[in-house]
Amino acid sequence: MKQNQLFKQTRWQLVTWYTGILGLILALCGLGVYEAVAHAHRITIEQELQSVARTLHDSLETVLREPGKLEPEAIRLLPDACLTEGCLRNTDSHEIEAIAHNKYYLRLFQKSGNLVAVAGLQPEGLPRIRGERQLVTLADAQGTRYRQISLMLHTRDNRDWGYLQVGRNLQDFDRYVANVKWILLLGLPVVAVLVMAAGWGLAGRAMQPIYQSYRQMQQFTADAAHELRTPLAAMRATVESMLMLPRISEVDVRETLQVIDRQNQRLTHLVADLLILCRIDRQLNQNLDSFIEEEEIVLNDLVNDIGEELAVLALDSGIELSFEILVTQPLKVKGNTEQLYCLLFNLASNGIQYTPAGGKVTLILKEEKDRALIQVKDTGIGIPPEEQETIFDRFYRVDQARSRHRGGSGLGLAIARAIARAHHGSISVQSQVGQGSTFAIRLPKASSSG
Ligand code: ADP
């Protein structure tokens, strides 16, 4: 397959499509995973931010008395707060430990927007956003991102005090999400290469049977052309040699016509065999049953007919042709009479052809559970064990010269096997060189068979 340009090209095309489509699906899945991971992380951070801000807000509201003023109780709640007057070192505050963890900043504004105090991180160049319960994402001068929430603050007697802003550094989140993104981005080409390798292997496996049948077809065409060429060449040579003679006698003409007639018969026989094979092939490749003109065939009659048909040939060849019908009732199978006749004829005539004068050919009809068994037994030349499977191949002959000389096309057994298969049956051979051969055809019995 590797040498065949067409198959190689098709294999590459399959692999490219396969990798492309699977790569796209994987990329979409990767994007989905990325979004899901980032979303889950974002939600967690937001919940944490809201909980920190809400705790701080509730604690402050219990101690604030005057709008816009920070009383010492309130300052104590803020870790390391910086007021307008300066920064305080406040180690007492355990309220919001997270602020001490360098992740949060908080800012307190008067209602008018004046900054009263800051605590925790002190990002530079962070824009000021006013408003209540506003969740926004901001970036400082270095580009570090923060998620910020603003909450309105009230004094203990429910007067507006100002508002509180709590922000969380998103550096760890951004780093985590970037890592996930890189893993997915770098993983995708690796996966694509693996998919490509797997696709190459799978495409090769899937194309193997197609390639085999393509090879068989090529072989068949070459063999058929070769078989057709032989009689055509013989005819041409005969005609050319006749034309070269200065004078042609009636005897020469007669001889030439006889040669042409013989070769013509060979060609006709070969073409007829090829047509039968093509028809059965088509039948086998499509819906079997719909193609076979189904009828009930009584095998007892079929065997008798073959016997009658081949009696003269057997007599001429000095062969004793006999039958053994070992069934008491008519044995019926379903199928095509013409095809089954052709199958038995091929086997029986082969038996006669490949048995020396004085030998025997016997047609035996038996029954086996739900199958009919027809055996064609001869006492002929036999078939070597290593050839017993290949003789069913198209144009295969054990002895090329001998078979051709007898007018054999090398298609008889290939046709027999195709017919047996088209009838859901099988064909097999047992043979010993010099002793003889037994061909056995097994066909499913018709349900009405006795
Ligand atoms: P052919 O037209 O050559 O007989 P077949 O397909 O019928 O073609 O048979 C293939 C080959 O199998 C024959 O060439 C022959 O060598 C061998 N063969 C078939 N039947 C017999 C048999 N009964 N005894 C010995 N050899 C056989």
Short mmCIF file of C-alpha atoms and ligand atoms in Angstrom, two decimals:
data_model
loop_
_atom_site.label_atom_id
_atom_site.label_comp_id
_atom_site.label_asym_id
_atom_site.label_seq_id
_atom_site.Cartn_x
_atom_site.Cartn_y
_atom_site.Cartn_z
CA MET A 1 0.00 0.00 0.00
CA LYS A 2 2.93 2.32 0.78
CA GLN A 3 4.13 2.19 -2.82
CA ASN A 4 0.74 2.91 -4.32
CA GLN A 5 0.43 6.66 -4.91
CA LEU A 6 -3.37 6.69 -4.92
CA PHE A 7 -3.67 4.83 -1.61
CA LYS A 8 -0.86 6.85 -0.04
CA GLN A 9 -2.55 10.08 -1.04
CA THR A 10 -5.95 8.92 0.19
CA ARG A 11 -4.41 7.80 3.46
CA TRP A 12 -2.84 11.23 3.96
CA GLN A 13 -6.10 12.95 3.13
CA LEU A 14 -7.95 10.77 5.64
CA VAL A 15 -5.35 11.49 8.32
CA THR A 16 -5.45 15.23 7.62
CA TRP A 17 -9.24 15.33 7.89
CA TYR A 18 -9.23 13.12 10.95
CA THR A 19 -6.59 15.22 12.71
CA GLY A 20 -8.26 18.47 11.68
CA ILE A 21 -11.70 17.49 12.91
CA LEU A 22 -10.50 15.81 16.09
CA GLY A 23 -8.09 18.70 16.72
CA LEU A 24 -10.97 21.17 16.40
CA ILE A 25 -13.13 19.13 18.78
CA LEU A 26 -10.25 18.89 21.27
CA ALA A 27 -9.54 22.61 20.96
CA LEU A 28 -13.20 23.37 21.71
CA CYS A 29 -13.11 20.97 24.67
CA GLY A 30 -9.88 22.65 25.89
CA LEU A 31 -11.52 26.05 25.62
CA GLY A 32 -14.49 24.73 27.59
CA VAL A 33 -12.22 23.32 30.31
CA TYR A 34 -10.28 26.58 30.45
CA GLU A 35 -13.47 28.62 30.80
CA ALA A 36 -14.88 26.27 33.46
CA VAL A 37 -11.66 26.35 35.52
CA ALA A 38 -11.34 30.13 35.26
CA HIS A 39 -15.01 30.63 36.12
CA ALA A 40 -14.84 28.37 39.19
CA HIS A 41 -11.75 30.18 40.41
CA ARG A 42 -13.29 33.60 39.77
CA ILE A 43 -16.42 32.66 41.74
CA THR A 44 -14.31 31.43 44.70
CA ILE A 45 -12.32 34.66 44.76
CA GLU A 46 -15.46 36.78 44.54
CA GLN A 47 -17.11 34.92 47.42
CA GLU A 48 -13.98 35.33 49.52
CA LEU A 49 -13.84 39.05 48.71
CA GLN A 50 -17.49 39.56 49.56
CA SER A 51 -17.15 37.68 52.83
CA VAL A 52 -14.07 39.73 53.88
CA ALA A 53 -15.75 43.00 52.91
CA ARG A 54 -19.04 42.08 54.62
CA THR A 55 -17.27 41.07 57.88
CA LEU A 56 -15.27 44.29 57.94
CA HIS A 57 -18.33 46.37 57.07
CA ASP A 58 -20.47 44.79 59.81
CA SER A 59 -17.70 45.17 62.42
CA LEU A 60 -17.13 48.83 61.52
CA GLU A 61 -20.82 49.71 61.61
CA THR A 62 -21.01 48.59 65.25
CA VAL A 63 -18.36 51.15 66.32
CA LEU A 64 -18.84 54.18 63.99
CA ARG A 65 -20.50 57.09 65.73
CA GLU A 66 -19.91 60.32 63.76
CA PRO A 67 -20.24 60.47 59.91
CA GLY A 68 -16.84 60.68 58.24
CA LYS A 69 -14.89 60.23 61.54
CA LEU A 70 -12.85 57.21 62.60
CA GLU A 71 -13.04 56.59 66.33
CA PRO A 72 -10.22 54.64 68.06
CA GLU A 73 -12.45 51.51 68.32
CA ALA A 74 -12.84 51.62 64.57
CA ILE A 75 -9.11 52.14 63.97
CA ARG A 76 -8.41 49.12 66.14
CA LEU A 77 -10.37 47.01 63.66
CA LEU A 78 -8.11 48.05 60.79
CA PRO A 79 -4.69 46.36 60.58
CA ASP A 80 -1.83 48.82 59.97
CA ALA A 81 -4.16 51.60 58.92
CA CYS A 82 -2.83 54.83 57.43
CA LEU A 83 -4.90 57.85 58.27
CA THR A 84 -4.49 61.32 56.88
CA GLU A 85 -2.33 62.08 59.95
CA GLY A 86 -0.01 59.09 59.41
CA CYS A 87 0.24 55.31 59.56
CA LEU A 88 -0.36 53.26 62.70
CA ARG A 89 1.18 49.97 63.67
CA ASN A 90 -1.82 48.03 64.78
CA THR A 91 -0.92 44.52 65.85
CA ASP A 92 -4.13 43.97 67.81
CA SER A 93 -6.38 43.55 64.82
CA HIS A 94 -7.15 39.94 64.01
CA GLU A 95 -10.43 40.77 62.37
CA ILE A 96 -9.35 40.48 58.84
CA GLU A 97 -6.28 38.34 58.66
CA ALA A 98 -6.47 38.18 54.93
CA ILE A 99 -5.50 41.85 54.68
CA ALA A 100 -2.29 41.02 56.45
CA HIS A 101 -1.66 38.30 53.90
CA ASN A 102 -0.81 40.92 51.32
CA LYS A 103 -3.77 40.12 49.14
CA TYR A 104 -6.22 42.83 50.15
CA TYR A 105 -6.43 46.53 50.46
CA LEU A 106 -9.18 48.53 52.07
CA ARG A 107 -10.11 52.16 51.85
CA LEU A 108 -12.54 54.26 53.83
CA PHE A 109 -14.07 57.33 52.18
CA GLN A 110 -16.30 60.01 53.55
CA LYS A 111 -19.64 60.49 51.85
CA SER A 112 -18.13 63.47 49.99
CA GLY A 113 -15.41 61.20 48.55
CA ASN A 114 -12.52 62.31 50.81
CA LEU A 115 -10.18 59.46 51.70
CA VAL A 116 -10.17 58.85 55.46
CA ALA A 117 -7.97 55.79 55.80
CA VAL A 118 -6.30 53.00 53.88
CA ALA A 119 -5.06 49.62 55.10
CA GLY A 120 -3.44 46.45 53.75
CA LEU A 121 -1.90 46.66 50.28
CA GLN A 122 -1.33 50.09 48.85
CA PRO A 123 -1.39 49.69 45.03
CA GLU A 124 -0.11 52.66 43.11
CA GLY A 125 -2.17 54.35 40.45
CA LEU A 126 -5.37 52.46 41.20
CA PRO A 127 -8.36 54.46 39.89
CA ARG A 128 -10.93 55.63 42.45
CA ILE A 129 -14.42 54.35 41.85
CA ARG A 130 -17.32 55.65 43.90
CA GLY A 131 -20.53 53.82 44.52
CA GLU A 132 -22.27 51.29 46.66
CA ARG A 133 -22.02 47.49 46.28
CA GLN A 134 -20.12 47.88 43.12
CA LEU A 135 -17.99 44.98 41.98
CA VAL A 136 -15.32 46.08 39.57
CA THR A 137 -11.98 44.88 38.24
CA LEU A 138 -9.22 47.47 38.28
CA ALA A 139 -5.54 47.52 37.37
CA ASP A 140 -2.79 49.50 39.07
CA ALA A 141 0.10 51.30 37.40
CA GLN A 142 2.08 48.03 37.09
CA GLY A 143 -0.85 46.30 35.43
CA THR A 144 -1.63 44.09 38.45
CA ARG A 145 -5.33 43.40 38.50
CA TYR A 146 -7.62 43.81 41.53
CA ARG A 147 -11.21 42.90 42.15
CA GLN A 148 -12.86 45.56 44.24
CA ILE A 149 -16.15 45.84 46.10
CA SER A 150 -17.64 49.08 47.54
CA LEU A 151 -20.07 49.05 50.46
CA MET A 152 -21.95 51.95 52.07
CA LEU A 153 -21.14 52.49 55.79
CA HIS A 154 -23.58 53.77 58.42
CA THR A 155 -23.08 55.00 61.97
CA ARG A 156 -24.55 53.14 64.90
CA ASP A 157 -27.58 55.49 64.80
CA ASN A 158 -28.04 54.77 61.09
CA ARG A 159 -26.68 57.97 59.61
CA ASP A 160 -24.62 57.73 56.41
CA TRP A 161 -20.93 57.56 57.38
CA GLY A 162 -19.27 57.14 53.97
CA TYR A 163 -18.17 54.01 52.21
CA LEU A 164 -15.75 51.18 52.42
CA GLN A 165 -13.82 49.74 49.49
CA VAL A 166 -12.15 46.35 49.75
CA GLY A 167 -10.01 45.05 46.90
CA ARG A 168 -8.30 41.75 46.29
CA ASN A 169 -5.13 41.24 44.35
CA LEU A 170 -5.83 38.93 41.33
CA GLN A 171 -2.16 38.06 40.75
CA ASP A 172 -2.45 34.45 41.97
CA PHE A 173 -5.66 33.97 39.97
CA ASP A 174 -4.10 35.40 36.80
CA ARG A 175 -1.03 33.23 37.26
CA TYR A 176 -3.12 30.09 37.76
CA VAL A 177 -5.32 30.79 34.74
CA ALA A 178 -2.26 31.59 32.60
CA ASN A 179 -0.73 28.24 33.64
CA VAL A 180 -3.89 26.40 32.65
CA LYS A 181 -3.90 28.26 29.33
CA TRP A 182 -0.28 27.34 28.58
CA ILE A 183 -0.80 23.71 29.52
CA LEU A 184 -3.74 23.56 27.12
CA LEU A 185 -1.94 25.47 24.37
CA LEU A 186 1.19 23.32 24.57
CA GLY A 187 -0.81 20.13 25.09
CA LEU A 188 -2.85 20.65 21.93
CA PRO A 189 0.01 20.20 19.42
CA VAL A 190 1.22 17.15 21.35
CA VAL A 191 -2.28 15.68 21.24
CA ALA A 192 -2.55 16.60 17.54
CA VAL A 193 0.66 14.67 16.81
CA LEU A 194 -0.65 11.65 18.75
CA VAL A 195 -4.00 11.88 16.95
CA MET A 196 -2.16 12.06 13.64
CA ALA A 197 -0.10 8.97 14.44
CA ALA A 198 -3.21 7.08 15.59
CA GLY A 199 -5.09 8.31 12.51
CA TRP A 200 -2.32 7.09 10.23
CA GLY A 201 -2.45 3.64 11.79
CA LEU A 202 -6.26 3.49 11.78
CA ALA A 203 -6.53 4.73 8.18
CA GLY A 204 -4.01 2.06 7.16
CA ARG A 205 -6.03 -0.65 8.88
CA ALA A 206 -9.32 0.56 7.45
CA MET A 207 -7.89 0.75 3.93
CA GLN A 208 -6.23 -2.67 4.05
CA PRO A 209 -9.28 -4.67 2.86
CA ILE A 210 -9.98 -2.10 0.12
CA TYR A 211 -6.35 -2.30 -0.95
CA GLN A 212 -6.50 -6.10 -0.98
CA SER A 213 -9.54 -6.14 -3.20
CA TYR A 214 -7.95 -3.46 -5.41
CA ARG A 215 -4.87 -5.68 -5.76
CA GLN A 216 -7.07 -8.69 -6.52
CA MET A 217 -8.88 -6.68 -9.19
CA GLN A 218 -5.60 -5.57 -10.71
CA GLN A 219 -4.34 -9.15 -10.68
CA PHE A 220 -7.60 -10.38 -12.13
CA THR A 221 -7.50 -7.83 -14.97
CA ALA A 222 -3.89 -8.72 -15.75
CA ASP A 223 -4.67 -12.46 -15.70
CA ALA A 224 -7.79 -12.01 -17.82
CA ALA A 225 -5.84 -9.92 -20.37
CA HIS A 226 -3.16 -12.60 -20.46
CA GLU A 227 -5.72 -15.37 -20.97
CA LEU A 228 -7.42 -13.41 -23.75
CA ARG A 229 -4.16 -12.62 -25.45
CA THR A 230 -3.13 -16.28 -25.90
CA PRO A 231 -5.93 -17.39 -28.25
CA LEU A 232 -5.88 -14.03 -30.03
CA ALA A 233 -2.14 -14.35 -30.64
CA ALA A 234 -2.62 -17.93 -31.88
CA MET A 235 -5.29 -16.81 -34.35
CA ARG A 236 -3.18 -13.93 -35.58
CA ALA A 237 -0.13 -16.11 -36.07
CA THR A 238 -2.16 -18.67 -38.04
CA VAL A 239 -3.73 -16.04 -40.28
CA GLU A 240 -0.39 -14.26 -40.84
CA SER A 241 1.39 -17.50 -41.80
CA MET A 242 -1.42 -18.30 -44.23
CA LEU A 243 -1.20 -14.86 -45.79
CA MET A 244 2.50 -15.33 -46.38
CA LEU A 245 1.90 -18.42 -48.52
CA PRO A 246 2.06 -17.66 -52.28
CA ARG A 247 -0.89 -19.95 -52.93
CA ILE A 248 -3.46 -21.25 -50.45
CA SER A 249 -4.97 -24.65 -50.98
CA GLU A 250 -8.41 -25.69 -49.76
CA VAL A 251 -6.78 -27.99 -47.20
CA ASP A 252 -4.78 -25.06 -45.77
CA VAL A 253 -7.90 -22.92 -45.55
CA ARG A 254 -9.76 -25.70 -43.79
CA GLU A 255 -6.92 -26.21 -41.30
CA THR A 256 -6.69 -22.48 -40.62
CA LEU A 257 -10.43 -22.18 -40.08
CA GLN A 258 -10.30 -25.12 -37.70
CA VAL A 259 -7.56 -23.40 -35.67
CA ILE A 260 -9.53 -20.15 -35.62
CA ASP A 261 -12.68 -22.02 -34.62
CA ARG A 262 -10.84 -23.77 -31.78
CA GLN A 263 -9.37 -20.54 -30.48
CA ASN A 264 -12.69 -18.82 -30.90
CA GLN A 265 -14.36 -21.50 -28.79
CA ARG A 266 -11.70 -20.99 -26.16
CA LEU A 267 -12.34 -17.27 -26.15
CA THR A 268 -16.10 -17.73 -26.00
CA HIS A 269 -15.71 -20.14 -23.11
CA LEU A 270 -13.40 -17.74 -21.28
CA VAL A 271 -15.66 -14.74 -21.80
CA ALA A 272 -18.68 -16.77 -20.67
CA ASP A 273 -16.81 -17.78 -17.50
CA LEU A 274 -15.77 -14.18 -16.85
CA LEU A 275 -19.35 -13.02 -17.23
CA ILE A 276 -20.59 -15.67 -14.81
CA LEU A 277 -17.95 -14.61 -12.28
CA CYS A 278 -18.84 -10.92 -12.64
CA ARG A 279 -22.52 -11.65 -12.15
CA ILE A 280 -21.91 -13.75 -9.02
CA ASP A 281 -19.48 -11.16 -7.69
CA ARG A 282 -22.12 -8.48 -8.05
CA GLN A 283 -24.60 -10.79 -6.40
CA LEU A 284 -22.19 -11.41 -3.51
CA ASN A 285 -21.40 -7.72 -3.04
CA GLN A 286 -25.03 -6.72 -2.96
CA ASN A 287 -27.96 -8.22 -1.17
CA LEU A 288 -27.51 -11.92 -1.87
CA ASP A 289 -31.05 -13.14 -1.58
CA SER A 290 -32.62 -10.46 -3.71
CA PHE A 291 -30.32 -11.37 -6.58
CA ILE A 292 -30.67 -15.10 -6.71
CA GLU A 293 -33.80 -16.11 -8.52
CA GLU A 294 -34.86 -18.26 -5.66
CA GLU A 295 -36.45 -21.56 -6.48
CA GLU A 296 -36.52 -24.95 -4.87
CA ILE A 297 -34.10 -27.29 -6.56
CA VAL A 298 -34.26 -31.04 -6.14
CA LEU A 299 -30.63 -32.09 -5.93
CA ASN A 300 -31.45 -35.72 -6.84
CA ASP A 301 -32.63 -34.48 -10.27
CA LEU A 302 -29.69 -32.12 -10.66
CA VAL A 303 -27.16 -34.90 -10.02
CA ASN A 304 -28.98 -37.19 -12.52
CA ASP A 305 -28.96 -34.43 -15.16
CA ILE A 306 -25.23 -33.89 -14.74
CA GLY A 307 -24.67 -37.63 -15.05
CA GLU A 308 -26.59 -37.72 -18.31
CA GLU A 309 -24.85 -34.63 -19.67
CA LEU A 310 -21.36 -35.95 -18.93
CA ALA A 311 -21.96 -39.59 -19.85
CA VAL A 312 -20.59 -39.14 -23.37
CA LEU A 313 -17.51 -37.20 -22.21
CA ALA A 314 -16.82 -39.87 -19.58
CA LEU A 315 -17.21 -42.64 -22.13
CA ASP A 316 -14.87 -40.87 -24.57
CA SER A 317 -12.30 -40.42 -21.82
CA GLY A 318 -12.56 -44.05 -20.68
CA ILE A 319 -13.89 -43.03 -17.25
CA GLU A 320 -16.55 -44.85 -15.30
CA LEU A 321 -19.11 -42.23 -14.16
CA SER A 322 -21.51 -43.35 -11.41
CA PHE A 323 -23.90 -41.92 -8.73
CA GLU A 324 -24.66 -42.74 -5.17
CA ILE A 325 -27.89 -41.13 -4.04
CA LEU A 326 -27.84 -41.80 -0.31
CA VAL A 327 -31.11 -40.05 0.52
CA THR A 328 -34.49 -41.67 0.52
CA GLN A 329 -36.52 -38.50 -0.08
CA PRO A 330 -35.97 -35.73 -2.64
CA LEU A 331 -33.32 -33.41 -1.18
CA LYS A 332 -34.15 -29.77 -1.87
CA VAL A 333 -32.13 -26.57 -1.61
CA LYS A 334 -33.08 -23.00 -2.40
CA GLY A 335 -31.20 -21.14 -5.09
CA ASN A 336 -30.57 -20.69 -8.75
CA THR A 337 -30.77 -23.89 -10.83
CA GLU A 338 -28.52 -22.60 -13.58
CA GLN A 339 -25.78 -21.63 -11.14
CA LEU A 340 -25.92 -24.89 -9.15
CA TYR A 341 -25.87 -26.83 -12.39
CA CYS A 342 -22.78 -24.88 -13.45
CA LEU A 343 -21.11 -25.61 -10.10
CA LEU A 344 -21.68 -29.39 -10.30
CA PHE A 345 -20.80 -29.48 -13.97
CA ASN A 346 -17.45 -27.77 -13.34
CA LEU A 347 -16.55 -30.21 -10.56
CA ALA A 348 -17.68 -33.33 -12.40
CA SER A 349 -16.03 -32.34 -15.69
CA ASN A 350 -12.83 -31.53 -13.78
CA GLY A 351 -13.03 -35.00 -12.21
CA ILE A 352 -13.24 -36.56 -15.67
CA GLN A 353 -10.50 -34.27 -17.08
CA TYR A 354 -7.99 -34.92 -14.32
CA THR A 355 -8.55 -38.68 -14.10
CA PRO A 356 -6.61 -40.98 -16.42
CA ALA A 357 -8.52 -43.45 -18.57
CA GLY A 358 -9.71 -46.45 -16.60
CA GLY A 359 -10.44 -44.34 -13.51
CA LYS A 360 -13.71 -43.60 -11.74
CA VAL A 361 -15.71 -40.47 -11.02
CA THR A 362 -18.59 -40.78 -8.53
CA LEU A 363 -21.26 -38.22 -7.66
CA ILE A 364 -22.57 -38.78 -4.13
CA LEU A 365 -25.63 -37.08 -2.64
CA LYS A 366 -26.00 -37.17 1.14
CA GLU A 367 -27.75 -35.38 3.95
CA GLU A 368 -26.13 -33.75 6.98
CA LYS A 369 -28.41 -32.36 9.71
CA ASP A 370 -29.68 -29.14 8.09
CA ARG A 371 -27.41 -29.30 5.07
CA ALA A 372 -27.22 -31.17 1.80
CA LEU A 373 -23.85 -32.64 0.89
CA ILE A 374 -22.77 -33.38 -2.65
CA GLN A 375 -19.42 -35.09 -3.15
CA VAL A 376 -17.58 -35.38 -6.44
CA LYS A 377 -15.02 -38.14 -6.02
CA ASP A 378 -12.43 -39.17 -8.56
CA THR A 379 -9.51 -41.56 -8.71
CA GLY A 380 -7.43 -39.07 -10.70
CA ILE A 381 -4.07 -37.36 -10.46
CA GLY A 382 -4.84 -35.62 -7.15
CA ILE A 383 -3.77 -32.18 -5.95
CA PRO A 384 -0.64 -31.48 -3.85
CA PRO A 385 -1.58 -30.35 -0.28
CA GLU A 386 0.02 -26.89 -0.69
CA GLU A 387 -2.17 -26.18 -3.73
CA GLN A 388 -5.48 -27.39 -2.29
CA GLU A 389 -6.48 -23.86 -1.22
CA THR A 390 -5.03 -21.94 -4.17
CA ILE A 391 -6.81 -24.02 -6.82
CA PHE A 392 -9.94 -22.00 -5.94
CA ASP A 393 -8.18 -18.76 -6.96
CA ARG A 394 -9.00 -17.21 -10.29
CA PHE A 395 -6.88 -18.42 -13.20
CA TYR A 396 -4.87 -20.72 -10.93
CA ARG A 397 -3.85 -24.01 -12.44
CA VAL A 398 -1.65 -26.65 -10.86
CA ASP A 399 -0.24 -27.60 -14.25
CA GLN A 400 -0.61 -24.60 -16.58
CA ALA A 401 0.25 -26.38 -19.80
CA ARG A 402 -1.90 -29.42 -19.14
CA SER A 403 -4.95 -27.39 -18.16
CA ARG A 404 -4.66 -25.01 -21.13
CA HIS A 405 -4.18 -27.92 -23.47
CA ARG A 406 -7.48 -29.35 -22.26
CA GLY A 407 -9.18 -26.01 -22.85
CA GLY A 408 -9.46 -25.09 -19.16
CA SER A 409 -9.72 -21.39 -18.35
CA GLY A 410 -8.58 -21.76 -14.73
CA LEU A 411 -11.86 -20.20 -13.61
CA GLY A 412 -13.96 -23.34 -13.04
CA LEU A 413 -13.23 -23.72 -9.32
CA ALA A 414 -13.33 -19.95 -8.67
CA ILE A 415 -16.83 -19.97 -10.17
CA ALA A 416 -17.78 -23.04 -8.12
CA ARG A 417 -16.67 -21.39 -4.88
CA ALA A 418 -18.45 -18.12 -5.72
CA ILE A 419 -21.70 -20.00 -6.47
CA ALA A 420 -21.45 -22.02 -3.24
CA ARG A 421 -20.94 -18.78 -1.27
CA ALA A 422 -23.80 -17.04 -3.03
CA HIS A 423 -25.98 -19.93 -1.88
CA HIS A 424 -24.75 -19.62 1.74
CA GLY A 425 -22.84 -22.86 1.30
CA SER A 426 -19.23 -23.96 1.19
CA ILE A 427 -16.87 -25.98 -0.94
CA SER A 428 -13.83 -27.95 0.19
CA VAL A 429 -11.41 -30.50 -1.18
CA GLN A 430 -9.59 -33.54 0.11
CA SER A 431 -6.98 -34.98 -2.15
CA GLN A 432 -3.94 -37.19 -2.37
CA VAL A 433 -1.52 -36.97 -5.24
CA GLY A 434 -1.85 -40.05 -7.43
CA GLN A 435 -4.86 -41.34 -5.46
CA GLY A 436 -7.63 -38.93 -6.37
CA SER A 437 -9.66 -36.02 -5.07
CA THR A 438 -13.00 -35.51 -3.34
CA PHE A 439 -14.72 -32.14 -3.66
CA ALA A 440 -17.53 -31.57 -1.13
CA ILE A 441 -20.26 -28.95 -1.51
CA ARG A 442 -22.43 -28.18 1.48
CA LEU A 443 -25.65 -26.21 0.97
CA PRO A 444 -28.39 -25.31 3.43
CA LYS A 445 -31.47 -27.50 2.95
CA ALA A 446 -34.74 -25.87 1.95
CA SER A 447 -37.23 -25.92 4.85
CA SER A 448 -39.65 -28.10 2.82
CA SER A 449 -36.89 -30.67 2.16
CA GLY A 450 -37.83 -34.20 3.24
P1 ADP B 1 -9.27 -25.45 -15.14
O1 ADP B 1 -10.09 -24.77 -16.15
O2 ADP B 1 -7.82 -25.31 -15.34
O3 ADP B 1 -9.71 -26.86 -14.88
P2 ADP B 1 -10.31 -25.01 -12.52
O4 ADP B 1 -10.50 -23.76 -11.77
O5 ADP B 1 -11.48 -25.83 -12.77
O6 ADP B 1 -9.56 -24.61 -13.83
O7 ADP B 1 -9.23 -25.85 -11.73
C1 ADP B 1 -8.07 -25.24 -11.28
C2 ADP B 1 -6.94 -26.25 -11.22
O8 ADP B 1 -7.21 -27.17 -10.16
C3 ADP B 1 -6.80 -27.09 -12.44
O9 ADP B 1 -5.97 -26.45 -13.37
C4 ADP B 1 -6.19 -28.35 -11.91
O10 ADP B 1 -4.80 -28.23 -11.86
C5 ADP B 1 -6.73 -28.47 -10.50
N1 ADP B 1 -7.87 -29.41 -10.40
C6 ADP B 1 -9.18 -29.09 -10.45
N2 ADP B 1 -9.95 -30.21 -10.28
C7 ADP B 1 -9.08 -31.23 -10.13
C8 ADP B 1 -9.25 -32.64 -9.95
N3 ADP B 1 -10.44 -33.21 -9.85
N4 ADP B 1 -8.13 -33.39 -9.83
C9 ADP B 1 -6.90 -32.83 -9.90
N5 ADP B 1 -6.69 -31.50 -10.09
C10 ADP B 1 -7.76 -30.72 -10.22
#
